[in-house]
Coordinates of C-alpha atoms and ligand atoms in Angstrom, one line a residue:
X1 CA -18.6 -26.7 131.7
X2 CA -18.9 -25.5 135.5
X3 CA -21.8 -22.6 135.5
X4 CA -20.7 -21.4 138.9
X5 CA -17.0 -19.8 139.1
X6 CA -15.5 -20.7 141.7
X7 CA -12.9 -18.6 143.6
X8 CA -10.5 -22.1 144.1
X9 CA -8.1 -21.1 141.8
X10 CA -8.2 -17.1 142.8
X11 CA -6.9 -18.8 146.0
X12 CA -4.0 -20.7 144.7
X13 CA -1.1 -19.7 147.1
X14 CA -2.8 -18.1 150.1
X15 CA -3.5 -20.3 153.5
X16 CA -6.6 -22.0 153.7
X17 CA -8.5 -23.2 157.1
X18 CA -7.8 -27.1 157.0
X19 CA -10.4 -28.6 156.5
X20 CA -12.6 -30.3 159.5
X21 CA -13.2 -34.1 159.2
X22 CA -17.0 -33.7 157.8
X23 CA -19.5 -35.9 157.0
X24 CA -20.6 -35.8 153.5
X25 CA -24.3 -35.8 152.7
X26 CA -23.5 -39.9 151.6
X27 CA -22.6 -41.0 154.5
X28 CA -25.4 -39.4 156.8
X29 CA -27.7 -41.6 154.5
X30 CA -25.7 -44.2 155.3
X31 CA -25.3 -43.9 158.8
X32 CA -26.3 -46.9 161.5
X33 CA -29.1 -46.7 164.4
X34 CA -26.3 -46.6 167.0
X35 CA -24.3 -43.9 165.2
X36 CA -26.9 -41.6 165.0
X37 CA -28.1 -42.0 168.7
X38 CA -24.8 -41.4 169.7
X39 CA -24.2 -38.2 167.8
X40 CA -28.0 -37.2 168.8
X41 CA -26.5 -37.7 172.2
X42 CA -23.6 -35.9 171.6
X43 CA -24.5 -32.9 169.9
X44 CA -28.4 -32.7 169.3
X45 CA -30.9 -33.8 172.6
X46 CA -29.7 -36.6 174.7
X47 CA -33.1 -36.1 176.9
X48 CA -35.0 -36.5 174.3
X49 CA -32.9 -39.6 173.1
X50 CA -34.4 -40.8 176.5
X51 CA -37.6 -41.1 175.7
X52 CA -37.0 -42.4 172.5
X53 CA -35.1 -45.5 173.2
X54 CA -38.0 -46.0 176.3
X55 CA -40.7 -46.4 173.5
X56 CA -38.1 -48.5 171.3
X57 CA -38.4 -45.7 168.3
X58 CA -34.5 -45.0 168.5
X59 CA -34.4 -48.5 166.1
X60 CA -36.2 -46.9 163.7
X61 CA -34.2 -45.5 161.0
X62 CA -36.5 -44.3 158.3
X63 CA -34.7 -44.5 154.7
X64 CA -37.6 -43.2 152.6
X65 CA -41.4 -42.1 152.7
X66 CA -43.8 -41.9 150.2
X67 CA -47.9 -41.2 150.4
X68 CA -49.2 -42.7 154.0
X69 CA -46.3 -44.6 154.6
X70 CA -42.6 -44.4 156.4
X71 CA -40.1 -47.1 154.7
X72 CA -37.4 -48.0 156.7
X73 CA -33.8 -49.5 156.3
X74 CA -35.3 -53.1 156.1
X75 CA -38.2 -51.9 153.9
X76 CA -40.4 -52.0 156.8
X77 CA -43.6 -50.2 155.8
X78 CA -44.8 -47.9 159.1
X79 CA -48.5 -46.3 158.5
X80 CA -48.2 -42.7 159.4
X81 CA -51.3 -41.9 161.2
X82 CA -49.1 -39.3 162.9
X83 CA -48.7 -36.9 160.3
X84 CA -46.3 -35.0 161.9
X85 CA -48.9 -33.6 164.0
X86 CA -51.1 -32.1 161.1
X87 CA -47.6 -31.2 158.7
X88 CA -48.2 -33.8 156.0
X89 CA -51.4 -32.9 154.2
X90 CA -50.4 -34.2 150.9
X91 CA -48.7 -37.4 151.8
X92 CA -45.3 -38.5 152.5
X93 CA -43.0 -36.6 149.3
X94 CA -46.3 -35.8 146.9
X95 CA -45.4 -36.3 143.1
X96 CA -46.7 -33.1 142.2
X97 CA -44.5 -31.2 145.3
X98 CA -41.5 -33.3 144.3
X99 CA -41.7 -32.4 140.4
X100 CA -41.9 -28.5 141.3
X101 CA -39.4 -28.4 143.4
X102 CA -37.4 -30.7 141.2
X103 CA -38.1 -28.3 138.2
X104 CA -37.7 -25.2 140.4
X105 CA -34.3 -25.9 141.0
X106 CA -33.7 -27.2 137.7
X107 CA -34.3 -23.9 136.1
X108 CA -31.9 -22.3 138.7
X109 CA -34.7 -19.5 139.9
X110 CA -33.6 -17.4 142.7
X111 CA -34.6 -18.0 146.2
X112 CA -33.2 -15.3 148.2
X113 CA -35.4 -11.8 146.9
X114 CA -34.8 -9.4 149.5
X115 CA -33.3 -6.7 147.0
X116 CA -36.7 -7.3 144.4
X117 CA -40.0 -8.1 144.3
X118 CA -40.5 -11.6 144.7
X119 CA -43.6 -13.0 142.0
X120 CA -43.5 -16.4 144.4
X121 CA -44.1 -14.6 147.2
X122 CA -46.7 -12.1 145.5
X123 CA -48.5 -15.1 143.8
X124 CA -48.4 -17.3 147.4
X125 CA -49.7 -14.1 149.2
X126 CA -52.7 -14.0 146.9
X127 CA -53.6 -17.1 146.5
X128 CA -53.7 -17.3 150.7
X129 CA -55.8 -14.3 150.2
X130 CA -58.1 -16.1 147.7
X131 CA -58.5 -19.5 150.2
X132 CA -59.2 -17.2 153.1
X133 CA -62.5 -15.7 154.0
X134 CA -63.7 -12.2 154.4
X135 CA -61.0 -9.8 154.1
X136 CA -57.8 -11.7 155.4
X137 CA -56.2 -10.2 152.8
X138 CA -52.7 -9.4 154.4
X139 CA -50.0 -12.0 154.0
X140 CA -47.3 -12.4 156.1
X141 CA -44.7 -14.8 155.4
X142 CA -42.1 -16.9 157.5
X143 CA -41.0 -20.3 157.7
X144 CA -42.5 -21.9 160.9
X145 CA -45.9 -21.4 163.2
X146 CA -44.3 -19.8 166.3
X147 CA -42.9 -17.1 163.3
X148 CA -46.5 -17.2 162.1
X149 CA -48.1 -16.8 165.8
X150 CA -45.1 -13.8 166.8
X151 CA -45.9 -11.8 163.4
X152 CA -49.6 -12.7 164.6
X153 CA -49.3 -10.7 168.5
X154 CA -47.4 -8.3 166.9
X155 CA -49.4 -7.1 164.3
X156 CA -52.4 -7.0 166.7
X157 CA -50.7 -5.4 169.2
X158 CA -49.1 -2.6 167.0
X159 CA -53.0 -2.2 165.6
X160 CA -54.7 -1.9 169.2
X161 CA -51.9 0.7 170.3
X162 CA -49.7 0.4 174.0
X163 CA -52.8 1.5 175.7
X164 CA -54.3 -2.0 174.6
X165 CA -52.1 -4.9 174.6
X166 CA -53.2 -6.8 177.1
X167 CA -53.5 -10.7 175.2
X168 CA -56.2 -13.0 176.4
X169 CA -55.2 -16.8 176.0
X170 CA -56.4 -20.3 177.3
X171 CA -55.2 -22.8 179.5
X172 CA -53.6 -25.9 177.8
X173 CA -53.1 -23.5 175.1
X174 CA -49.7 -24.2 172.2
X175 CA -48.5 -21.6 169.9
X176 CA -45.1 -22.2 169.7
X177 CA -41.7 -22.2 171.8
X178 CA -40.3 -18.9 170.6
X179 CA -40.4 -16.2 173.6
X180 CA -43.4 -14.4 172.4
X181 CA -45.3 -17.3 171.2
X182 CA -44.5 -18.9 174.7
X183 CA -45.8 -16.7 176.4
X184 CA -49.3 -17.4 175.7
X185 CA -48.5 -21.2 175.4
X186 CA -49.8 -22.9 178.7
X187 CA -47.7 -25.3 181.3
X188 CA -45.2 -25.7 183.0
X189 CA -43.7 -28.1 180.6
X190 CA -42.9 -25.7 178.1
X191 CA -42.4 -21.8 179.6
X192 CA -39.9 -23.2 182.5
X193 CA -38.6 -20.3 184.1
X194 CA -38.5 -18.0 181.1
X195 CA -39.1 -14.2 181.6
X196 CA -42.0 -14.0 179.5
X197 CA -44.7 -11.6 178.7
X198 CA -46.6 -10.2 181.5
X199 CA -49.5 -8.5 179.8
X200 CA -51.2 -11.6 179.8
X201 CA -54.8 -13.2 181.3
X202 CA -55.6 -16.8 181.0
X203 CA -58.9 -18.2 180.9
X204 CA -60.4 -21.4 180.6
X205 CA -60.7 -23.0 176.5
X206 CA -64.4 -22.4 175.3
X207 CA -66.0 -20.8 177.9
X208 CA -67.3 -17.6 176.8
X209 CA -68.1 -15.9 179.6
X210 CA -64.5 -16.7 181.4
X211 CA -63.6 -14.1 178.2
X212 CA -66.2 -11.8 178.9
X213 CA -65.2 -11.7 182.2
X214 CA -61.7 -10.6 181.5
X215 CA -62.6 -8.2 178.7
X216 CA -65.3 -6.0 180.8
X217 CA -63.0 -6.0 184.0
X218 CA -59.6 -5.0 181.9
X219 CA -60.0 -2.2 179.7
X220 CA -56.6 -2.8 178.7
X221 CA -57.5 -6.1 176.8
X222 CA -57.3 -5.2 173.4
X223 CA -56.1 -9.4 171.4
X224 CA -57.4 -12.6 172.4
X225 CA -55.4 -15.6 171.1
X226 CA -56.9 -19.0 170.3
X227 CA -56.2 -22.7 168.7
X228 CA -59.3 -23.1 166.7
X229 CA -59.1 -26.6 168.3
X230 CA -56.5 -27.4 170.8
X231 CA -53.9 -29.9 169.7
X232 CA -51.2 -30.3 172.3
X233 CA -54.5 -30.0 175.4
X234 CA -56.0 -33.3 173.8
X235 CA -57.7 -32.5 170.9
X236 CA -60.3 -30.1 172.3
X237 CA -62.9 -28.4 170.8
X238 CA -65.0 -25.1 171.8
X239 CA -68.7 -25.3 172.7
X240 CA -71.2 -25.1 169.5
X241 CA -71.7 -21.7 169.4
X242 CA -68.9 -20.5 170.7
X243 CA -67.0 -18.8 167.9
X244 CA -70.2 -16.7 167.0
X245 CA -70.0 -15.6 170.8
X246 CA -66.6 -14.5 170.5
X247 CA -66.9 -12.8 167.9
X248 CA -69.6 -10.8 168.5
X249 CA -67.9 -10.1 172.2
X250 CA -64.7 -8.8 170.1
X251 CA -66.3 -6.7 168.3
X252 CA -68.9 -5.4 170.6
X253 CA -65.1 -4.3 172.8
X254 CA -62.9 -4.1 169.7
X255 CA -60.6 -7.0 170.8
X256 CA -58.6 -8.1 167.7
X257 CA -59.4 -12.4 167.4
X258 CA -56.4 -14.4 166.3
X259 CA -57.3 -17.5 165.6
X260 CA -54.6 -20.5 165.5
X261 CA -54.7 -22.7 162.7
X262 CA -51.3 -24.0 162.7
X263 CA -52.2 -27.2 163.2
X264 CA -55.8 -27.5 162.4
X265 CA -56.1 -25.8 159.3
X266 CA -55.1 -26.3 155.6
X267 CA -58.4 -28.5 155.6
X268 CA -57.7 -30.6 158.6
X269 CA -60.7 -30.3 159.9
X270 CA -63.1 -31.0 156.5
X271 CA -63.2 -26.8 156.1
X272 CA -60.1 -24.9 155.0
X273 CA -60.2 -22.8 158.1
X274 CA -61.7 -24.6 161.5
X275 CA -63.5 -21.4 162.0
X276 CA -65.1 -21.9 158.7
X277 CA -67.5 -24.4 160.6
X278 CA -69.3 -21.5 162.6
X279 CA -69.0 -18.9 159.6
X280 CA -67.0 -16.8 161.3
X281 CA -63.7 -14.9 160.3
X282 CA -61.1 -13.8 162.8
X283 CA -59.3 -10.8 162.4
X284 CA -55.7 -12.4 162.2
X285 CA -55.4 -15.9 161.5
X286 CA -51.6 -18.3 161.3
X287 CA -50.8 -21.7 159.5
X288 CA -47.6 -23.3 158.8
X289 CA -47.0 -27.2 159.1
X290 CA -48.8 -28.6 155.8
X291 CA -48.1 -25.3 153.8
X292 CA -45.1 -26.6 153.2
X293 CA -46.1 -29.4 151.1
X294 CA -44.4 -32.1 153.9
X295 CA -41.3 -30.9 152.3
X296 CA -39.9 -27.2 153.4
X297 CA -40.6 -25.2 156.8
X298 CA -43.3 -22.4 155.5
X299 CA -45.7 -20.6 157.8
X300 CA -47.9 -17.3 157.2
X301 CA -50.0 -14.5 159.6
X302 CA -52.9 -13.5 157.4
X303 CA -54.7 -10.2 158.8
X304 CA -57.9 -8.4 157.8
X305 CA -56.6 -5.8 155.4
X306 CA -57.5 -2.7 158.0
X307 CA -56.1 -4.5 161.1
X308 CA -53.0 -4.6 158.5
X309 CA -52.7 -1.2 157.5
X310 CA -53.2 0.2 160.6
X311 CA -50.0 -1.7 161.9
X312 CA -48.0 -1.4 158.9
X313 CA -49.6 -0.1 156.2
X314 CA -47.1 3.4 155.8
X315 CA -43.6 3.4 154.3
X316 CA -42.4 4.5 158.0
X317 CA -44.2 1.2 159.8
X318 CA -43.4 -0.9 156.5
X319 CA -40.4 -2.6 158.0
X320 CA -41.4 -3.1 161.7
X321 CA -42.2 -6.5 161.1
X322 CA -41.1 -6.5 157.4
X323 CA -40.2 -10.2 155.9
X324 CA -37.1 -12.4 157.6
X325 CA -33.8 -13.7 155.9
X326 CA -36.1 -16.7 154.7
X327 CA -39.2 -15.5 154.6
X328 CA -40.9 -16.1 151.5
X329 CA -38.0 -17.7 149.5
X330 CA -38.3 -19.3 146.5
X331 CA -38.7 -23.1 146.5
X332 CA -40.6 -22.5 149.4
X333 CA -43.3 -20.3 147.8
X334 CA -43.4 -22.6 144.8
X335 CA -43.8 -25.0 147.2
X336 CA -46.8 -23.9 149.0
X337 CA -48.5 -22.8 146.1
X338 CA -48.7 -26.3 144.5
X339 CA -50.0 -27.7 148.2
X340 CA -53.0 -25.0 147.6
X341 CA -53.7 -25.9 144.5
X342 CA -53.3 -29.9 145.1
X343 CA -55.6 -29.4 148.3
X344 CA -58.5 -28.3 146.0
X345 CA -57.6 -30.4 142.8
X346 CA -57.4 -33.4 144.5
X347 CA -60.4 -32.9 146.9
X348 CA -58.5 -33.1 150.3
X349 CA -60.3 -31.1 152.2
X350 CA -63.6 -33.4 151.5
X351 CA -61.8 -36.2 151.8
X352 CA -60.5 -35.3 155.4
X353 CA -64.1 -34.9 156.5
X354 CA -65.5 -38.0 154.9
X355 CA -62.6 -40.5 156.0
X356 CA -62.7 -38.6 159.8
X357 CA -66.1 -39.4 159.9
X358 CA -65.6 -42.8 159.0
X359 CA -62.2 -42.9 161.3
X360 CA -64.6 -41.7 164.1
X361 CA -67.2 -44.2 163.8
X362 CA -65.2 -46.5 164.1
X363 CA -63.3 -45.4 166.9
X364 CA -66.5 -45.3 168.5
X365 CA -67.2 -48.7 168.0
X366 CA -63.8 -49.7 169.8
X367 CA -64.8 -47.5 172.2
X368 CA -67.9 -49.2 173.0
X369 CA -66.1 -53.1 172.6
X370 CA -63.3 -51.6 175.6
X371 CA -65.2 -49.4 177.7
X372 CA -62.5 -49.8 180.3
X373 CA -60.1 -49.0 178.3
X374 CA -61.2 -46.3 176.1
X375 CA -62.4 -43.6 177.6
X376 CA -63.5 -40.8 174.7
X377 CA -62.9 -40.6 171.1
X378 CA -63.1 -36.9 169.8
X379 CA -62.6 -34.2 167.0
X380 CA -63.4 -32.8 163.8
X381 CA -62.4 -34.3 160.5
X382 CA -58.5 -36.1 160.8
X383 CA -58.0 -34.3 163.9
X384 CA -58.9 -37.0 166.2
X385 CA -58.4 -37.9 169.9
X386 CA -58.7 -41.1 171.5
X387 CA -58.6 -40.7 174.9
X388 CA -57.8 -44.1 177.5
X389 CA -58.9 -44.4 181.1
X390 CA -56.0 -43.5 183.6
X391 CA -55.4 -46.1 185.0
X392 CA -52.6 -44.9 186.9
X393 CA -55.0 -45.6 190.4
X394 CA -56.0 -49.1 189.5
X395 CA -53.1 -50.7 188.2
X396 CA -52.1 -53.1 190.6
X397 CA -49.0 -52.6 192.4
X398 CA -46.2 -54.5 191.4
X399 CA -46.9 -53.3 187.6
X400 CA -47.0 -50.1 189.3
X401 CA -43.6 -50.8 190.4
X402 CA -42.4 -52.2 187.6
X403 CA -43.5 -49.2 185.2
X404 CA -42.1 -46.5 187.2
X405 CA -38.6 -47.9 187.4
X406 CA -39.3 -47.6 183.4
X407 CA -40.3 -44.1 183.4
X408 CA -42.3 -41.9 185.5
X409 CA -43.9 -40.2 182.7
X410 CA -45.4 -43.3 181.3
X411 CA -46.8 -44.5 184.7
X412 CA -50.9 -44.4 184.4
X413 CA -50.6 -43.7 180.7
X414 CA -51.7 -46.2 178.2
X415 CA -50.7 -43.7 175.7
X416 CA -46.6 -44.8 175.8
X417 CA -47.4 -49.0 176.1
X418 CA -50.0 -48.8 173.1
X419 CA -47.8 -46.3 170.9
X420 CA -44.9 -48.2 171.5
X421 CA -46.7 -51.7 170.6
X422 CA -48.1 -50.5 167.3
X423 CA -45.0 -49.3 166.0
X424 CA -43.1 -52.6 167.4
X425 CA -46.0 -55.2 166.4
X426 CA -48.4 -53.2 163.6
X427 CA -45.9 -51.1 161.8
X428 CA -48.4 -48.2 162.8
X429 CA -47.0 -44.8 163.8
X430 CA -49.6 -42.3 166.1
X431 CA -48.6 -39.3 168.1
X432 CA -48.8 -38.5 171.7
X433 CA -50.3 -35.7 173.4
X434 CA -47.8 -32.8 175.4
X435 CA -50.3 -31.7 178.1
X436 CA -52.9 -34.7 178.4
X437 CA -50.7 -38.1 179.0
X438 CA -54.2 -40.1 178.4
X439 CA -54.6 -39.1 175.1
X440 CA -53.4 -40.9 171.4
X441 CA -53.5 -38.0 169.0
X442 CA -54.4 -39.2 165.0
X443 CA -53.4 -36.5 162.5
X444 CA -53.1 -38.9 159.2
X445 CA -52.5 -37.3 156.0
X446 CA -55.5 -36.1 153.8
X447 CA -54.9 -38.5 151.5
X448 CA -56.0 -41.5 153.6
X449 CA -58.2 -44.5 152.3
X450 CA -60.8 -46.2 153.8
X451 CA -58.7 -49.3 153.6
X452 CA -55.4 -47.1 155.7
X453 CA -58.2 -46.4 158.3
X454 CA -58.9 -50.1 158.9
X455 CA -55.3 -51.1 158.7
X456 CA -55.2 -49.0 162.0
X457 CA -58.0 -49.5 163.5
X458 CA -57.9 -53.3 163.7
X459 CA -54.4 -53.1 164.6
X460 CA -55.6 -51.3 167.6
X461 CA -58.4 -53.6 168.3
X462 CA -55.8 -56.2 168.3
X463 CA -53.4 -55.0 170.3
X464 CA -56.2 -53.9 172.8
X465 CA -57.8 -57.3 172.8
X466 CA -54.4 -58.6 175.0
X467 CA -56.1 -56.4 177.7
X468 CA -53.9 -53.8 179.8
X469 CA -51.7 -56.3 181.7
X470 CA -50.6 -58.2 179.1
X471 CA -50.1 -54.9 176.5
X472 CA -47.8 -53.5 179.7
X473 CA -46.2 -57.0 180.1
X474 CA -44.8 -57.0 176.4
X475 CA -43.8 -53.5 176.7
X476 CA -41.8 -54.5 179.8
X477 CA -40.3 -57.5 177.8
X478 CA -39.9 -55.8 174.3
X479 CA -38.4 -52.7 176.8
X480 CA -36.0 -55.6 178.6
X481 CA -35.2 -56.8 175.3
X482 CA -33.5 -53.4 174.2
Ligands
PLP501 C1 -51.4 -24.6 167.2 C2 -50.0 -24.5 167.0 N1 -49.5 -23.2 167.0 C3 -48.2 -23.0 166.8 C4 -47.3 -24.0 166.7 C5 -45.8 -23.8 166.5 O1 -45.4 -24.2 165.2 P1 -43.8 -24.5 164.9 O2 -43.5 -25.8 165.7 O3 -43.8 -24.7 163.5 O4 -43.0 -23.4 165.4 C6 -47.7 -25.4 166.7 C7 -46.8 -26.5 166.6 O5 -47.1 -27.6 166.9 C8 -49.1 -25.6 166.9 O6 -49.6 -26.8 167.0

C-alpha cells in the first residue's frame, strides 16, 4: 500500500521532460576519490580542490563517523580533533540524535509550518530561553550562523532606530560570508571587493578603550558586535575583565552588545555561554554549528525580551524579519532540542572544561619540550590554540625554495606540514586557522576522553620529535608521492 498518491498515473498520456542521466543517492556512496575530485572540480570548487590535494586530504573519502572518530573507505579510523570547527558537540551521529530523528520521520510529522504554529519551534525557542541567562528570552530561528549573526544586526539596528546604526566590530573578526554578516567580518580574505556596509568602525579585539574611543567620538554608534572568543583570528581571547567593561560602557551609552557564540558556545568553553565566565549577559546573542546535533544546519539570534519588542514586537513589525522557508522546521527543531537536553544529561559542558584543562596542560608540556617550535598554547575549555613559531625567516633557503614551488600559502607555516602529517601518519584530523597561518586550531567534540586526548597529543609529540626539516622533507616526499 503506497501512502503518498502519486500524480504518475494522472500523467499517463501527456509529454514528460526526459529524464536527465542522474545519480542516485547509491551510487554517490559509492563513488571513487578520483570521481569525486573531478566532479568537485567540475561543478563545486576547483580552488578549493587545490588546497586539498596540496595537504593530501583529497584521498580521504570518509564512509562513516561515529562518536570522536571519521571511518573511512578502508576502515581507517581518523580522530576528529577538528570538530568541524566547534559543530560536533555530541560526537560524530549521537545515538540519541540519530533515534529522534529516526523516530521523527518515522511518525511522518510535518516539517514545513509556515501556515500554523509550530510546537518544535515553540518548545526549541523556550528551552533556548531556559539555557540562556537574564532575559534573552526572544528566539529567532534559522538554519546557519551568518542567518543567526544577520537576524542579530538587524534586530539591533531596527531597536536603536536610523539615527543609531552605526556597528562597532574588531579586527580579525568572523561572523559569516553572507553580505551583512561580512561586513563586519575582518580581511581581505573574505570581504574581496564586495560593496559592503559602510556604517561600520573597527577596533582592535579586547581593548576597551579602542571601544570607548569610538562610542564617545560617534554618537551615531548605537551596536557593537563581538566573538566571545575569536575563532578564525587564532583562538583569542579578551582581557580578564573585559566583558564587565563593555558592558557597563554599553549601557552607560545605550549600545546594544551582540555577542558571537557561533562557535564558542553550546558549552564549548566549560560555560554554556563564553560570556557566562565574567557574569555578564549581552543584549543579543547567536549560535548555530552544534545546535544541530552534528546532524542538520540549525542556528538562532536570541535577544533580551525589550531589545525584541522594540524591533518587532507589533503585528505591523511582526514580519520584518519574521522566520525563513526553513527556519524552525521540524526535524531540525527536534533535533536541537535533544542536543540541549543531551548537553546537560550527559555532563558536556563539565566535561569540556575538565578534558581542556587537561588537553592544555599538556600542550603546555609540549610547549616547553619544543620551545622552537611551539610558540603559545591558548584558550578556554576545547577551544584551544597551538600556535608554532614562523619560521618563514629562518628556514633555510633551498627548503624555502622548495616549499614555495608547493604553495605560497604554506611557506613559513608549520600549520599545513604538521596537519597534513597527522592525518597521513597518525590518523588525526585538526583544523587550520583563516587569518593566523601559525596557528593549529583544536575544537574536539565534548565527548572526548582522557585517553582521545593522549592519542593526539603523543601523535604530535612524535611527529614533532623529527624536527622541522625532516617533518617538511616528508611532506615534500609524501607531496611528490601524490
Ligand atoms: C563566530 C562565527 N560566527 C558566524 C559564523 C558563520 O556561521 P555559518 O558558517 O554557519 O554561516 C561562524 C562560522 O564559522 C563563526 O565561527
Amino acid at each position: 500500500m503506497t501512502l503518498v498518491d502519486t500524480p504518475a498515473d494522472d500523467a499517463k498520456g501527456a509529454t514528460a521532460p526526459a529524464k536527465p542521466e542522474l545519480i542516485s543517492v547509491e551510487q554517490a556512496k559509492t563513488l571513487d576519490a578520483a570521481t569525486v575530485a573531478d566532479l568537485f572540480t567540475r561543478h563545486l570548487n576547483p580552488g578549493q580542490l587545490h588546497f586539498m590535494k596540496l595537504l593530501g586530504f583529497d584521498k580521504v573519502i570518509i564512509d562513516r563517523a561515529e562518536g570522536m572518530h571519521y571511518i573511512d573507505r578502508d576502515g581507517r579510523r581518523i580522530l576528529d580533533f577538528f570538530g568541524g570547527f566547534g559543530s560536533l558537540a555530541p560526537g560524530h551521529n549521537h545515538p540519541r540524535i540519530l533515534a529522534v530523528r529516526k523516530k521523527f520521520a518515522n511518525e511522518r510529522r510535518h516539517e514545513i509550518a509556515m501556515a500554523f504554529l509550530s510546537q518544535y519551534a515553540a518548545a526549541l525557542a523556550s528551552n533556548l530561553a531556559a539555557v540562556s541567562p537574564g532575559d534573552l528570552d526572544m528566539v529567532f530561528l534559522g538554519s546557519s550562523g551568518s542567518e543567526a549573526m544577520e537576524a542579530a544586526i538587524k534586530v539591533a539596528e531596527q531597536a536603536q532606530g536610523p539615527k543609531r546604526s552605526k556597528i562597532v566590530y574588531a579586527e580579525n573578526s568572523f561572523h559569516g560570508k553572507t553580505k551583512g554578516a561580512l561586513s563586519i567580518t575582518d580581511g581581505p580574505l573574505y570581504r574581496s571587493d564586495f560593496a559592503l556596509l559602510d556604517n561600520i568602525v573597527r577596533v582592535p579585539f579586547g581593548d576597551i578603550d579602542a571601544i570607548r574611543c569610538a562610542i564617545e567620538a560617534d554618537p551615531e554608534i548605537g551596536i557593537v558586535v563581538l566573538e566571545t572568543i575569536q575563532g578564525g583570528g587564532g583562538i583569542v581571547e579578551a582581557p580578564a575583565g573585559y566583558w564587565r567593561a563593555l558592558r557597563a560602557l554599553c549601557d552607560e551609552h545605550e549600545v546594544l552588545w551582540i555577542a558571537d557564540e557561533v562557535q564558542c558556545g553550546l558549552g564549548r568553553t566549560g560555560k554554556f555561554y563564553a560570556f557566562e565566565h565574567e557574569g555578564v549577559v549581552p543584549d543579543v546573542t547567536a549560535l548555530a554549528k552544534s545546535l544541530g546535533g552534528g546532524k542538520c544546519a540549525m542556528g538562532a539570534m536570541i535577544a533580551r525580551r525589550d531589545v525584541y519588542m522594540k524591533a518587532y514586537g507589533q503585528p505591523k513589525t511582526a514580519l520584518i524579519h519574521g522566520p525563513a522557508t526553513f527556519g524552525g522546521i521540524g526535524e531540525a527543531c527536534c533535533t536541537a532540542i535533544e542536543m540541549l537536553n543531551i548537553l546537560y544529561d550527559e555532563r558536556l559542558i563539565e566535561n569540556a572544561a575538565r578534558q581542556g584543562d587537561y588537553l592544555i596542560k599538556r600542550l603546555n608540556a609540549l610547549k616547553q619540550k619544543y620551545p622552537k617550535i611551539i610558540k603559545d598554547v591558548r584558550g578556554r575549555g576545547l577551544m584551544v590554540g597551538l600556535e608554532f613559531q614562523d619560521f618563514s625567516s629562518t628556514m633555510p633557503f633551498g627548503v624555502k625554495q622548495l616549499v614555495s614551488v608547493l604553495d605560497d600559502k604554506l611557506k613559513g607555516s608549520l600549520c599545513g606540514f604538521v596537519g597534513s602529517l597527522l592525518l597521513a601518519d597518525y590518523n588525526v584530523l585538526v583544523a587550520f586557522t583563516e587569518y593566523n597561518r601559525n596557528v593549529i586550531r583544536l575544537e574536539p567534540p565534548l565527548i572526548v576522553r582522557k585517553t582521545d586526548i593522549d592519542t593526539f597529543v603523543d601523535a604530535l609529540d612524535a611527529l614533532l620529535a623529527r624536527g622541522i626539516l625532516r617533518i617538511v622533507r616528508d611532506f615534500i616526499k609524501r607531496h611528490a608521492k601524490g
